[in-house]
Each structure stands twice: as structure tokens, then as C-alpha cells.
Short mmCIF file of C-alpha atoms and ligand atoms in Angstrom, two decimals:
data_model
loop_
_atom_site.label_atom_id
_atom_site.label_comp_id
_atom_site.label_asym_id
_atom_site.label_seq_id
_atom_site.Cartn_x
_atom_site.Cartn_y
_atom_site.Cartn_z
CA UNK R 1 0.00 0.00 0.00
CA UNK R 2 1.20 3.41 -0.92
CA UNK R 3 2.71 6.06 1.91
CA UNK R 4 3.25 8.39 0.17
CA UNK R 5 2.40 12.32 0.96
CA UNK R 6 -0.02 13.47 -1.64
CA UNK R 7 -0.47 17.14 -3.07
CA UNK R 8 -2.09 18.94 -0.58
CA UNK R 9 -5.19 21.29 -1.39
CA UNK R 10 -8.14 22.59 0.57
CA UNK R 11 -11.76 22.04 -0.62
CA UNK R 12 -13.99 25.00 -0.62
CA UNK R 13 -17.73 24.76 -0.82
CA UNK R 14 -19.06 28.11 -1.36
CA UNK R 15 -22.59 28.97 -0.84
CA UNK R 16 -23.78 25.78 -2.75
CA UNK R 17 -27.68 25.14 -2.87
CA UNK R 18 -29.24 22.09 -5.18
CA UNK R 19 -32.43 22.17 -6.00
CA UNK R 20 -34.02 19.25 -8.17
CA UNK R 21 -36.27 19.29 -10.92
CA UNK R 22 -39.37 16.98 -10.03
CA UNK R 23 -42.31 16.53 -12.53
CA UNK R 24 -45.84 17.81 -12.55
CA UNK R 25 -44.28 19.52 -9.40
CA UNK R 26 -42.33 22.47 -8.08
CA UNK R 27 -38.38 21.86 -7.99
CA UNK R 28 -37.12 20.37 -4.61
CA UNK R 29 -34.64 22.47 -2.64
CA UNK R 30 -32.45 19.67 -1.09
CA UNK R 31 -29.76 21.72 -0.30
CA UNK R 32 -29.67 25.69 0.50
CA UNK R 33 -26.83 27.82 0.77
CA UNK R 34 -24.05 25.42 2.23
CA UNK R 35 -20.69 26.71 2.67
CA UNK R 36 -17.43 25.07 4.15
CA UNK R 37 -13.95 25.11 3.76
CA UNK R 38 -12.04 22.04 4.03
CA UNK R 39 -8.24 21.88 4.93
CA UNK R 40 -5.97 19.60 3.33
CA UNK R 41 -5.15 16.85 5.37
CA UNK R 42 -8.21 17.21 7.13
CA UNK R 43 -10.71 14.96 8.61
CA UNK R 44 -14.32 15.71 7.96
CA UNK R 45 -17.50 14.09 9.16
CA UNK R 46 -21.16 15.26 7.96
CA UNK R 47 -24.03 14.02 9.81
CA UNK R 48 -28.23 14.98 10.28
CA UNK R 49 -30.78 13.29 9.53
CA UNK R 50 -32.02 10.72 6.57
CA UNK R 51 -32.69 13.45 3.77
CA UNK R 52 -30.97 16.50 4.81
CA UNK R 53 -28.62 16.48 1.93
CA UNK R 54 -25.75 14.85 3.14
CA UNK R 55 -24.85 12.65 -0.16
CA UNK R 56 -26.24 15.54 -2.36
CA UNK R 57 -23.39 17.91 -0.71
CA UNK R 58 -20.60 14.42 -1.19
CA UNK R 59 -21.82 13.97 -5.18
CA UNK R 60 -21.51 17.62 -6.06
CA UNK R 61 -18.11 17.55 -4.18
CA UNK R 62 -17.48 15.03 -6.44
CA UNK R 63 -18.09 16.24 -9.16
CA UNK R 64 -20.93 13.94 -10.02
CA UNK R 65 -23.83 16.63 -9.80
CA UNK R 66 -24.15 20.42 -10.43
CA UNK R 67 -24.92 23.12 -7.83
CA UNK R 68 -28.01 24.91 -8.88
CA UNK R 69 -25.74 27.64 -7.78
CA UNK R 70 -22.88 28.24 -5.81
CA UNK R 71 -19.44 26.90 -6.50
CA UNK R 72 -16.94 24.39 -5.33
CA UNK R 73 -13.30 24.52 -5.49
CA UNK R 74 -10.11 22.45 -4.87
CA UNK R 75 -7.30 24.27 -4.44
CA UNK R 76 -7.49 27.01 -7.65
CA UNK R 77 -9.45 24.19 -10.12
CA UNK R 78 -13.19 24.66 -9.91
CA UNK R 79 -14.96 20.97 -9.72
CA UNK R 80 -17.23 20.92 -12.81
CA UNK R 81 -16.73 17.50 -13.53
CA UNK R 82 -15.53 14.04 -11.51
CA UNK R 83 -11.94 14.85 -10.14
CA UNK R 84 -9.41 11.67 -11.39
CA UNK R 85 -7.48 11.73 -7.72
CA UNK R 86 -10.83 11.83 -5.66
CA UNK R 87 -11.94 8.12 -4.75
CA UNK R 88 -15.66 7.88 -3.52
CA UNK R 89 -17.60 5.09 -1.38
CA UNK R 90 -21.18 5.12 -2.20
CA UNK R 91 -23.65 4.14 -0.05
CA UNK R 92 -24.38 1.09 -1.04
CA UNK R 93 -21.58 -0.82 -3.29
CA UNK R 94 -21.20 -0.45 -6.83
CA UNK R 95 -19.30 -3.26 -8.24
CA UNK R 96 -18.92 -4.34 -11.56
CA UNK R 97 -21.05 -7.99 -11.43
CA UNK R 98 -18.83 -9.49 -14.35
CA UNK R 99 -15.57 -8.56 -12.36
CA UNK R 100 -14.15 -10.82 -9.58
CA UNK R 101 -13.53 -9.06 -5.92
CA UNK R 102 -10.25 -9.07 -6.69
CA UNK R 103 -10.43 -7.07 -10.22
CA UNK R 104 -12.88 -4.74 -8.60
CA UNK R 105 -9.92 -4.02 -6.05
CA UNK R 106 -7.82 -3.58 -8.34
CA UNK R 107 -10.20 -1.62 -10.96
CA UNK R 108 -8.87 1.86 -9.87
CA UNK R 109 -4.82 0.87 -10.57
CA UNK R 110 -5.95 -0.58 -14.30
CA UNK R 111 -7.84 2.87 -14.80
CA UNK R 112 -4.78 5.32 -13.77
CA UNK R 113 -4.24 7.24 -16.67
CA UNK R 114 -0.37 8.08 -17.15
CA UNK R 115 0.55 6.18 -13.89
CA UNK R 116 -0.04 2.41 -14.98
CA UNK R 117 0.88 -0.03 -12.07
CA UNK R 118 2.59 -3.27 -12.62
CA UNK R 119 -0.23 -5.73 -12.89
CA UNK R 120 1.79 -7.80 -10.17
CA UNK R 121 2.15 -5.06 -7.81
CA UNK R 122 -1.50 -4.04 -8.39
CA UNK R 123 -2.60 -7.49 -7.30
CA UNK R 124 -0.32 -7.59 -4.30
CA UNK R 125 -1.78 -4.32 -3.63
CA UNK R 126 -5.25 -4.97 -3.61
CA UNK R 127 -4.61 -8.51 -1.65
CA UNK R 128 -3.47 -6.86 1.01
CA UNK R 129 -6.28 -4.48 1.15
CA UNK R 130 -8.91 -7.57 1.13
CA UNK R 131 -6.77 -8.50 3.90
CA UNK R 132 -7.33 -5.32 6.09
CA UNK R 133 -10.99 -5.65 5.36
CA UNK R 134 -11.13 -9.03 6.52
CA UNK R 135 -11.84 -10.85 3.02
CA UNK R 136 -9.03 -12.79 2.27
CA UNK R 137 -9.60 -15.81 0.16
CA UNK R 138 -12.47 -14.29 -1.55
CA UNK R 139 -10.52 -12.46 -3.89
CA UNK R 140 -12.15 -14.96 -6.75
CA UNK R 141 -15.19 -14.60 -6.10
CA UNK R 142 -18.10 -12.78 -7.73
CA UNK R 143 -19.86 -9.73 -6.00
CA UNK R 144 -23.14 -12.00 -6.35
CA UNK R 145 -21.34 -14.32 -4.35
CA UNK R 146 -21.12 -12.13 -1.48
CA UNK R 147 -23.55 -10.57 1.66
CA UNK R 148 -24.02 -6.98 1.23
CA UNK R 149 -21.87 -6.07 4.33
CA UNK R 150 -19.14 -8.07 2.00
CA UNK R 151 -19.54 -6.02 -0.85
CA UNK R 152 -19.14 -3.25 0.89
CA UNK R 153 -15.99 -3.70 2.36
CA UNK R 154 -14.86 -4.73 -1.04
CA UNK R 155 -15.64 -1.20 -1.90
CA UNK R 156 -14.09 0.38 0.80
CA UNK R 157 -10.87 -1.45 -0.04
CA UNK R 158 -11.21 -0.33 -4.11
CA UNK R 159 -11.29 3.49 -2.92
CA UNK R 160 -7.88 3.12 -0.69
CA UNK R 161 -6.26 1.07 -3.42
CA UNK R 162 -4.78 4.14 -5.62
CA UNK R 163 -3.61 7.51 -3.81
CA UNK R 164 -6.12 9.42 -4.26
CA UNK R 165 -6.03 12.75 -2.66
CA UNK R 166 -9.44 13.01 -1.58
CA UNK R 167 -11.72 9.92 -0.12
CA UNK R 168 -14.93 10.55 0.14
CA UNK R 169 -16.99 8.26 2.06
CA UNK R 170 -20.84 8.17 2.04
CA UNK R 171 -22.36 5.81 5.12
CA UNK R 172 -19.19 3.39 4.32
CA UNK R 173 -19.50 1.72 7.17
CA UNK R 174 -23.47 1.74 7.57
CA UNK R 175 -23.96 -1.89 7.07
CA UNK R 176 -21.61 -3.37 9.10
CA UNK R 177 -21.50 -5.36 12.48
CA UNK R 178 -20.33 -2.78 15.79
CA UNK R 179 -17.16 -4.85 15.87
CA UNK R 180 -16.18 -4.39 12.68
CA UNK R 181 -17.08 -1.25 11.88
CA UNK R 182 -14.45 -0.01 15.00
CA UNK R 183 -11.73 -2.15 13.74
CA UNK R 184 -12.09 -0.62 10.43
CA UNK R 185 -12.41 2.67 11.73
CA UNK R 186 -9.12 2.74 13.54
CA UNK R 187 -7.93 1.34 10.19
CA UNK R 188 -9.06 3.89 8.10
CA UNK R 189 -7.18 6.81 10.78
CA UNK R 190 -4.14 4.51 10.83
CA UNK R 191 -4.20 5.26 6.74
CA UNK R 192 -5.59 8.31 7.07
CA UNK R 193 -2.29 9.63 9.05
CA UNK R 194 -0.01 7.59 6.91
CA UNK R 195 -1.40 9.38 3.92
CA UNK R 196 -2.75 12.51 4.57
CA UNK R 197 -5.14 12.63 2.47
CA UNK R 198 -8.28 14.73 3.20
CA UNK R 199 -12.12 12.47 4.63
CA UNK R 200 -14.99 13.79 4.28
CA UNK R 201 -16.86 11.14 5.81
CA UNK R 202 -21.11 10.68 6.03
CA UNK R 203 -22.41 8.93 9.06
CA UNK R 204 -25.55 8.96 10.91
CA UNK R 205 -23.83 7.43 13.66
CA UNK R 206 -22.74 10.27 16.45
CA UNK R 207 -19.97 8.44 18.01
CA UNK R 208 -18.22 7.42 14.82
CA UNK R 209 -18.23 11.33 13.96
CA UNK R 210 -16.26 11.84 17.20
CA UNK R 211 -14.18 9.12 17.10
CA UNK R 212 -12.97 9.52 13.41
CA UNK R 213 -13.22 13.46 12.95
CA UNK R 214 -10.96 16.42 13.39
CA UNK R 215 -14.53 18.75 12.80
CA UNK R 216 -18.28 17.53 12.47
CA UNK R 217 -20.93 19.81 9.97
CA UNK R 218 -23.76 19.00 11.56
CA UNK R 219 -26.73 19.19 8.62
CA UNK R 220 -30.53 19.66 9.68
CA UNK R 221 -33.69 19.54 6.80
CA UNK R 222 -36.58 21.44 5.61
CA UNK R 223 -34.36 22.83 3.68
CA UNK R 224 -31.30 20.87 3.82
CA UNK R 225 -28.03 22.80 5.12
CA UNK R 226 -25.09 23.00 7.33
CA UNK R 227 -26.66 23.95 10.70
CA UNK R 228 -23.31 24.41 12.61
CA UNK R 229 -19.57 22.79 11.98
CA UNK R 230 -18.02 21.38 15.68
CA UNK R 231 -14.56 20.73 16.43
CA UNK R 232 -13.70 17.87 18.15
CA UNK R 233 -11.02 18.50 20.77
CA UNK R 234 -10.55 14.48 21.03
CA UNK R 235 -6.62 13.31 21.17
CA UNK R 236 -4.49 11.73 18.58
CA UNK R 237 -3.82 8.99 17.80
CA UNK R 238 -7.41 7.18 18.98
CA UNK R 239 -7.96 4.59 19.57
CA UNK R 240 -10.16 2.02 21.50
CA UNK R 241 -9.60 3.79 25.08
CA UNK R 242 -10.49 7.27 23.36
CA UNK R 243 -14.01 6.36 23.22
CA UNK R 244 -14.34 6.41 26.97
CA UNK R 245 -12.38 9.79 27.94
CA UNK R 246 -14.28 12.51 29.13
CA UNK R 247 -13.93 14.32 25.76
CA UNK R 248 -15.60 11.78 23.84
CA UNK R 249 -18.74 11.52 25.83
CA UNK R 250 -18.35 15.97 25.68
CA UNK R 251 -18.26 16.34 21.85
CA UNK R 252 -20.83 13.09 21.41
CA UNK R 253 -23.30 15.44 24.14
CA UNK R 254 -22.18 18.59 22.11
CA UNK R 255 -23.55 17.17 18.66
CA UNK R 256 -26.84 16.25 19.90
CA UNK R 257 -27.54 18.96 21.12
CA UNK R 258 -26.51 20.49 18.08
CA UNK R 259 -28.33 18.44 16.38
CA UNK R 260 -31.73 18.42 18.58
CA UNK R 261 -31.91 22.44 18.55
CA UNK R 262 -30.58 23.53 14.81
CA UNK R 263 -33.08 20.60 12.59
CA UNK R 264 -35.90 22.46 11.47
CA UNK R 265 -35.35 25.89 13.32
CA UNK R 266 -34.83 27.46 9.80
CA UNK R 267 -38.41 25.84 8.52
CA UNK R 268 -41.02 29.12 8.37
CA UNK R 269 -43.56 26.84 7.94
CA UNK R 270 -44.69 24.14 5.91
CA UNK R 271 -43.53 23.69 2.67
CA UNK R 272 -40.91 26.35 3.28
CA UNK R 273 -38.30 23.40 1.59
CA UNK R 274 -39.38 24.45 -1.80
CA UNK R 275 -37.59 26.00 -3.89
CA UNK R 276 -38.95 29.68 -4.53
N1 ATP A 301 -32.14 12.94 -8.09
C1 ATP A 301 -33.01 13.45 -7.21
N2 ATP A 301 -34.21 13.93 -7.62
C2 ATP A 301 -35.09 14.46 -6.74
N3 ATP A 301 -34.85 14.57 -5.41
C3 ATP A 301 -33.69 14.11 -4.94
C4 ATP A 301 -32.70 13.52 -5.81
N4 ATP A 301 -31.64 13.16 -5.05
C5 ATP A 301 -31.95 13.49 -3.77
N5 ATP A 301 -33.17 14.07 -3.71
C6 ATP A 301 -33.83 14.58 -2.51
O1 ATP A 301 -32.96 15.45 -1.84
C7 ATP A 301 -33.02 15.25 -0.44
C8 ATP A 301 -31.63 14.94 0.08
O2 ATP A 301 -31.24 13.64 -0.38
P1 ATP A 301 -29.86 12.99 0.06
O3 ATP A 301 -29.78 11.67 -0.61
O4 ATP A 301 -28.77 13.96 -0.16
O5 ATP A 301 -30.10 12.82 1.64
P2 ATP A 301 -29.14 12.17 2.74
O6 ATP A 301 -28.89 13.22 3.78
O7 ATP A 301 -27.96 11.55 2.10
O8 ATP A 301 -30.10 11.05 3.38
P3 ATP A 301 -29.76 9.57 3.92
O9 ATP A 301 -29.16 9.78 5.27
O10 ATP A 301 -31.08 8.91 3.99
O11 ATP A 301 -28.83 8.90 2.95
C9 ATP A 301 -34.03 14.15 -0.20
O12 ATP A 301 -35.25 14.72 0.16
C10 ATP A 301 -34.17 13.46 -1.55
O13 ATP A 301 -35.46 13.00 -1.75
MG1 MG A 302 -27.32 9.61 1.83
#
């Protein structure tokens, strides 16, 4: 697996709204007005509630969708289009059926335009990563052949196989077991440090925010928007014995709160979440 320290450039979001275009009715605002700079190297967890925008904000950072208006930059490039050295984990996995796990590993490393990686070394690579997510010896199988949990980690270990500067993660870890879902976490900051490359990481889950993040946006609906970004004053390196300090159980209080008081508050009313 690759070390080394990639280019570093911060990600700025700047007053970005989406608003979608729904038939026979009046366009949808899911987003309104979100801004946030992003440093390089840094850690970044979204979380709110099922709707509130979180993997609209992740696909336009990705290049994948088009503000309605706003902008968002990296470094001085403006993102109108998918960025080659960002790797993204959907929310639920998007293999390619015909592939094996193992070519779907390696997928990224056969794609790299300019950069070609021995075919050996690109194997060895992506063995190692079924390794770290606890699938070896199912490199030859089919995704069919595997849970959805499975094919999910199978993602997770195609978007850490090249070195990208940018991951970003939607839910990766949603549909996993407790257990592993803190191994891999400590994982992912063990790479994460090794790398530094920039997270911006989607999770409903409050203590996974804390545990993983160097800041939390914390998103509320009706419309869909930042509501507040927290900093989590949490120790490096974490790991199992952070999660019960003091300022775990602090920052974990902190978002809820944040997160109880900012959803909604915005609202005027019903229907205010159109688009005017
Ligand atoms: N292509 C689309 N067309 C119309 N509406 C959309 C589209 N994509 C998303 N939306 C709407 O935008 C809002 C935000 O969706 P989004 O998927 O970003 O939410 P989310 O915060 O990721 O939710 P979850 O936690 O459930 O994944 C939702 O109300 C959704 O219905
Ligand atoms: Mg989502």
C-alpha cells in the first residue's frame, strides 16, 4: 500500500444550494446555501438526519452533480466534472457484477491514466487491502457471491487502493456489524495519518463522527443545510480507550444537542423546503 504524501489542497464549498427538478411539481430544494472550507489533510465528518442532503453535498463535491448555484473549489481548479485523484464510497456498493472481488480491487490501478501499475504489484496491492478488510480468500469470487456487508468492504478497499487525494466516504461503514465497523475505523485513521489525504466522511452514527473526525458539519432539513460545523477536541492517535475519555462523551453530548436544537429551526412553515 502506498505512503506516500499526496499534493495537498483545501476544498472550498461556497454557498452551494441544489435544487431538483421533479415533474408535474415544483423543484425540490435539497440543499440551500451550504458553505465550508475544508483543509488539506483534514478529517471531515457530515451528519443529520435521513434526507438532509448529506450525499447531495458528497456527489456535487465530487463532481458527479451540479450546484443549482454556488461553487466548489479544490485548491485554484473549480470541480465541474468528476476529479481523477478523488476516490468515492457510495452508499451502497457499486461493483462491476462481471468482475471478480479481486479485479474490482484492483479496478482503480488498471484505470490510472499516465501512472499504470505493474499488474503484479497491483494485485499484491489490492490482496493486502482484502486482507485489512477481513476478506481474504475471496478475492475470486463474484460480488453476487457475497452478503451486502461483503460487498461493501470490497468497496471500501477499491477506494484506498490508488492515492487518491481526496476519499470521500458516504455511510461506508453503515452496514456493518459494531465490531467491525471499530476495527475498520481505527484502520481507516491509521491510513488516514499515513497518507494525509483529506475524509470527508457521512455517518448517521454520532460516536463514529467523534471518534474519526478532526470537525463535524452538523446538517438539519426542511431545507437541507449545514446547521453548525463542531470541532472535536478528542486526542491523537485514537484509539479504543479514546471512546471512553471525558472528551468523547463531551463532543458526542455537544452534537446532539446540536443536532436536537438547529433541525428544522430554519423551517417558516410548511412547505418552506421548496424551492422559490
Ligand atoms: N435525483 C433526485 N431527484 C429528486 N430529489 C432528490 C434527488 N436526489 C436526492 N433528492 C432529494 O434530496 C433530499 C436529500 O437527499 P440525500 O440523498 O442527499 O439525503 P441524505 O442526507 O444523504 O439522506 P440519507 O441519510 O437517507 O442517505 C431528499 O429529500 C431526496 O429526496
Ligand atoms: Mg445519503
Amino acid at each position: 500500500m502506498t505512503t506516500a504524501t499526496v499534493a495537498r489542497a483545501s476544498i472550498s464549498v461556497r454557498g452551494v444550494s441544489k435544487s431538483f427538478e421533479i415533474p408535474r411539481e415544483a423543484p425540490f430544494l435539497a440543499l440551500k446555501e451550504a458553505s465550508i472550507e475544508v483543509e488539506p489533510g483534514e478529517f471531515l465528518a457530515l451528519v443529520g438526519p435521513s434526507g438532509c442532503g448529506k450525499s447531495t453535498l458528497l456527489r456535487m463535491i465530487a463532481g458527479l452533480l451540479k450546484p443549482t448555484e454556488g461553487e466548489i473549489w479544490v485548491g485554484d481548479r473549480q470541480i465541474t466534472r468528476p476529479q481523477e485523484d478523488f476516490s468515492i464510497v457510495f452508499q451502497s456498493p457499486r461493483l462491476l457484477p462481471w468482475k471478480t472481488v479481486l479485479e474490482n480491487v484492483m479496478l482503480p490501478l488498471a484505470l490510472g491514466r499516465g501512472k499504470k501499475v505493474p499488474k503484479a504489484e497491483a494485485k499484491a496491492r489490492a490482496q493486502e487491502l482484502l486482507e485489512l478488510v477481513q476478506l481474504e480468500g475471496f478475492g475470486g469470487r463474484f460480488p453476487s457471491e457475497l452478503s451486502g456487508g461483503m460487498q461493501q468492504r470490497v468497496s471500501i478497499a477499491r477506494s484506498l487502493v490508488n492515492s487518491a487525494n481526496v476519499l470521500l466516504m458516504d455511510e461506508p461503514f453503515g452496514a456493518l456489524d459494531a465490531f467491525t465497523r471499530e476495527r475498520l475505523n481505527e484502520e481507516l485513521l491509521r491510513i488516514w495519518s499515513a497518507t494525509g489525504r483529506t475524509i470527508i466522511f457521512v455517518t448517521h452514527d454520532m460516536d463514529e463522527a467523534v471518534f474519526l473526525a478532526d470537525r463535524v458539519a452538523v446538517m438539519g432539513k426542511e431545507p437541507g443545510r449545514i446547521v453548525d460545523v463542531v470541532d472535536i477536541p478528542l486526542a491523537r492517535p485514537r484509539n479504543a480507550e479514546s471512546r471512553t475519555s471525558e472528551e468523547f462523551f463531551g463532543s458526542v453530548r455537544r452534537l446532539r444537542q446540536t443536532l436536537s436544537t438547529g433541525v428544522g429551526v430554519d423551517a417558516g412553515g410548511a412547505g418552506a423546503h421548496r424551492a422559490e
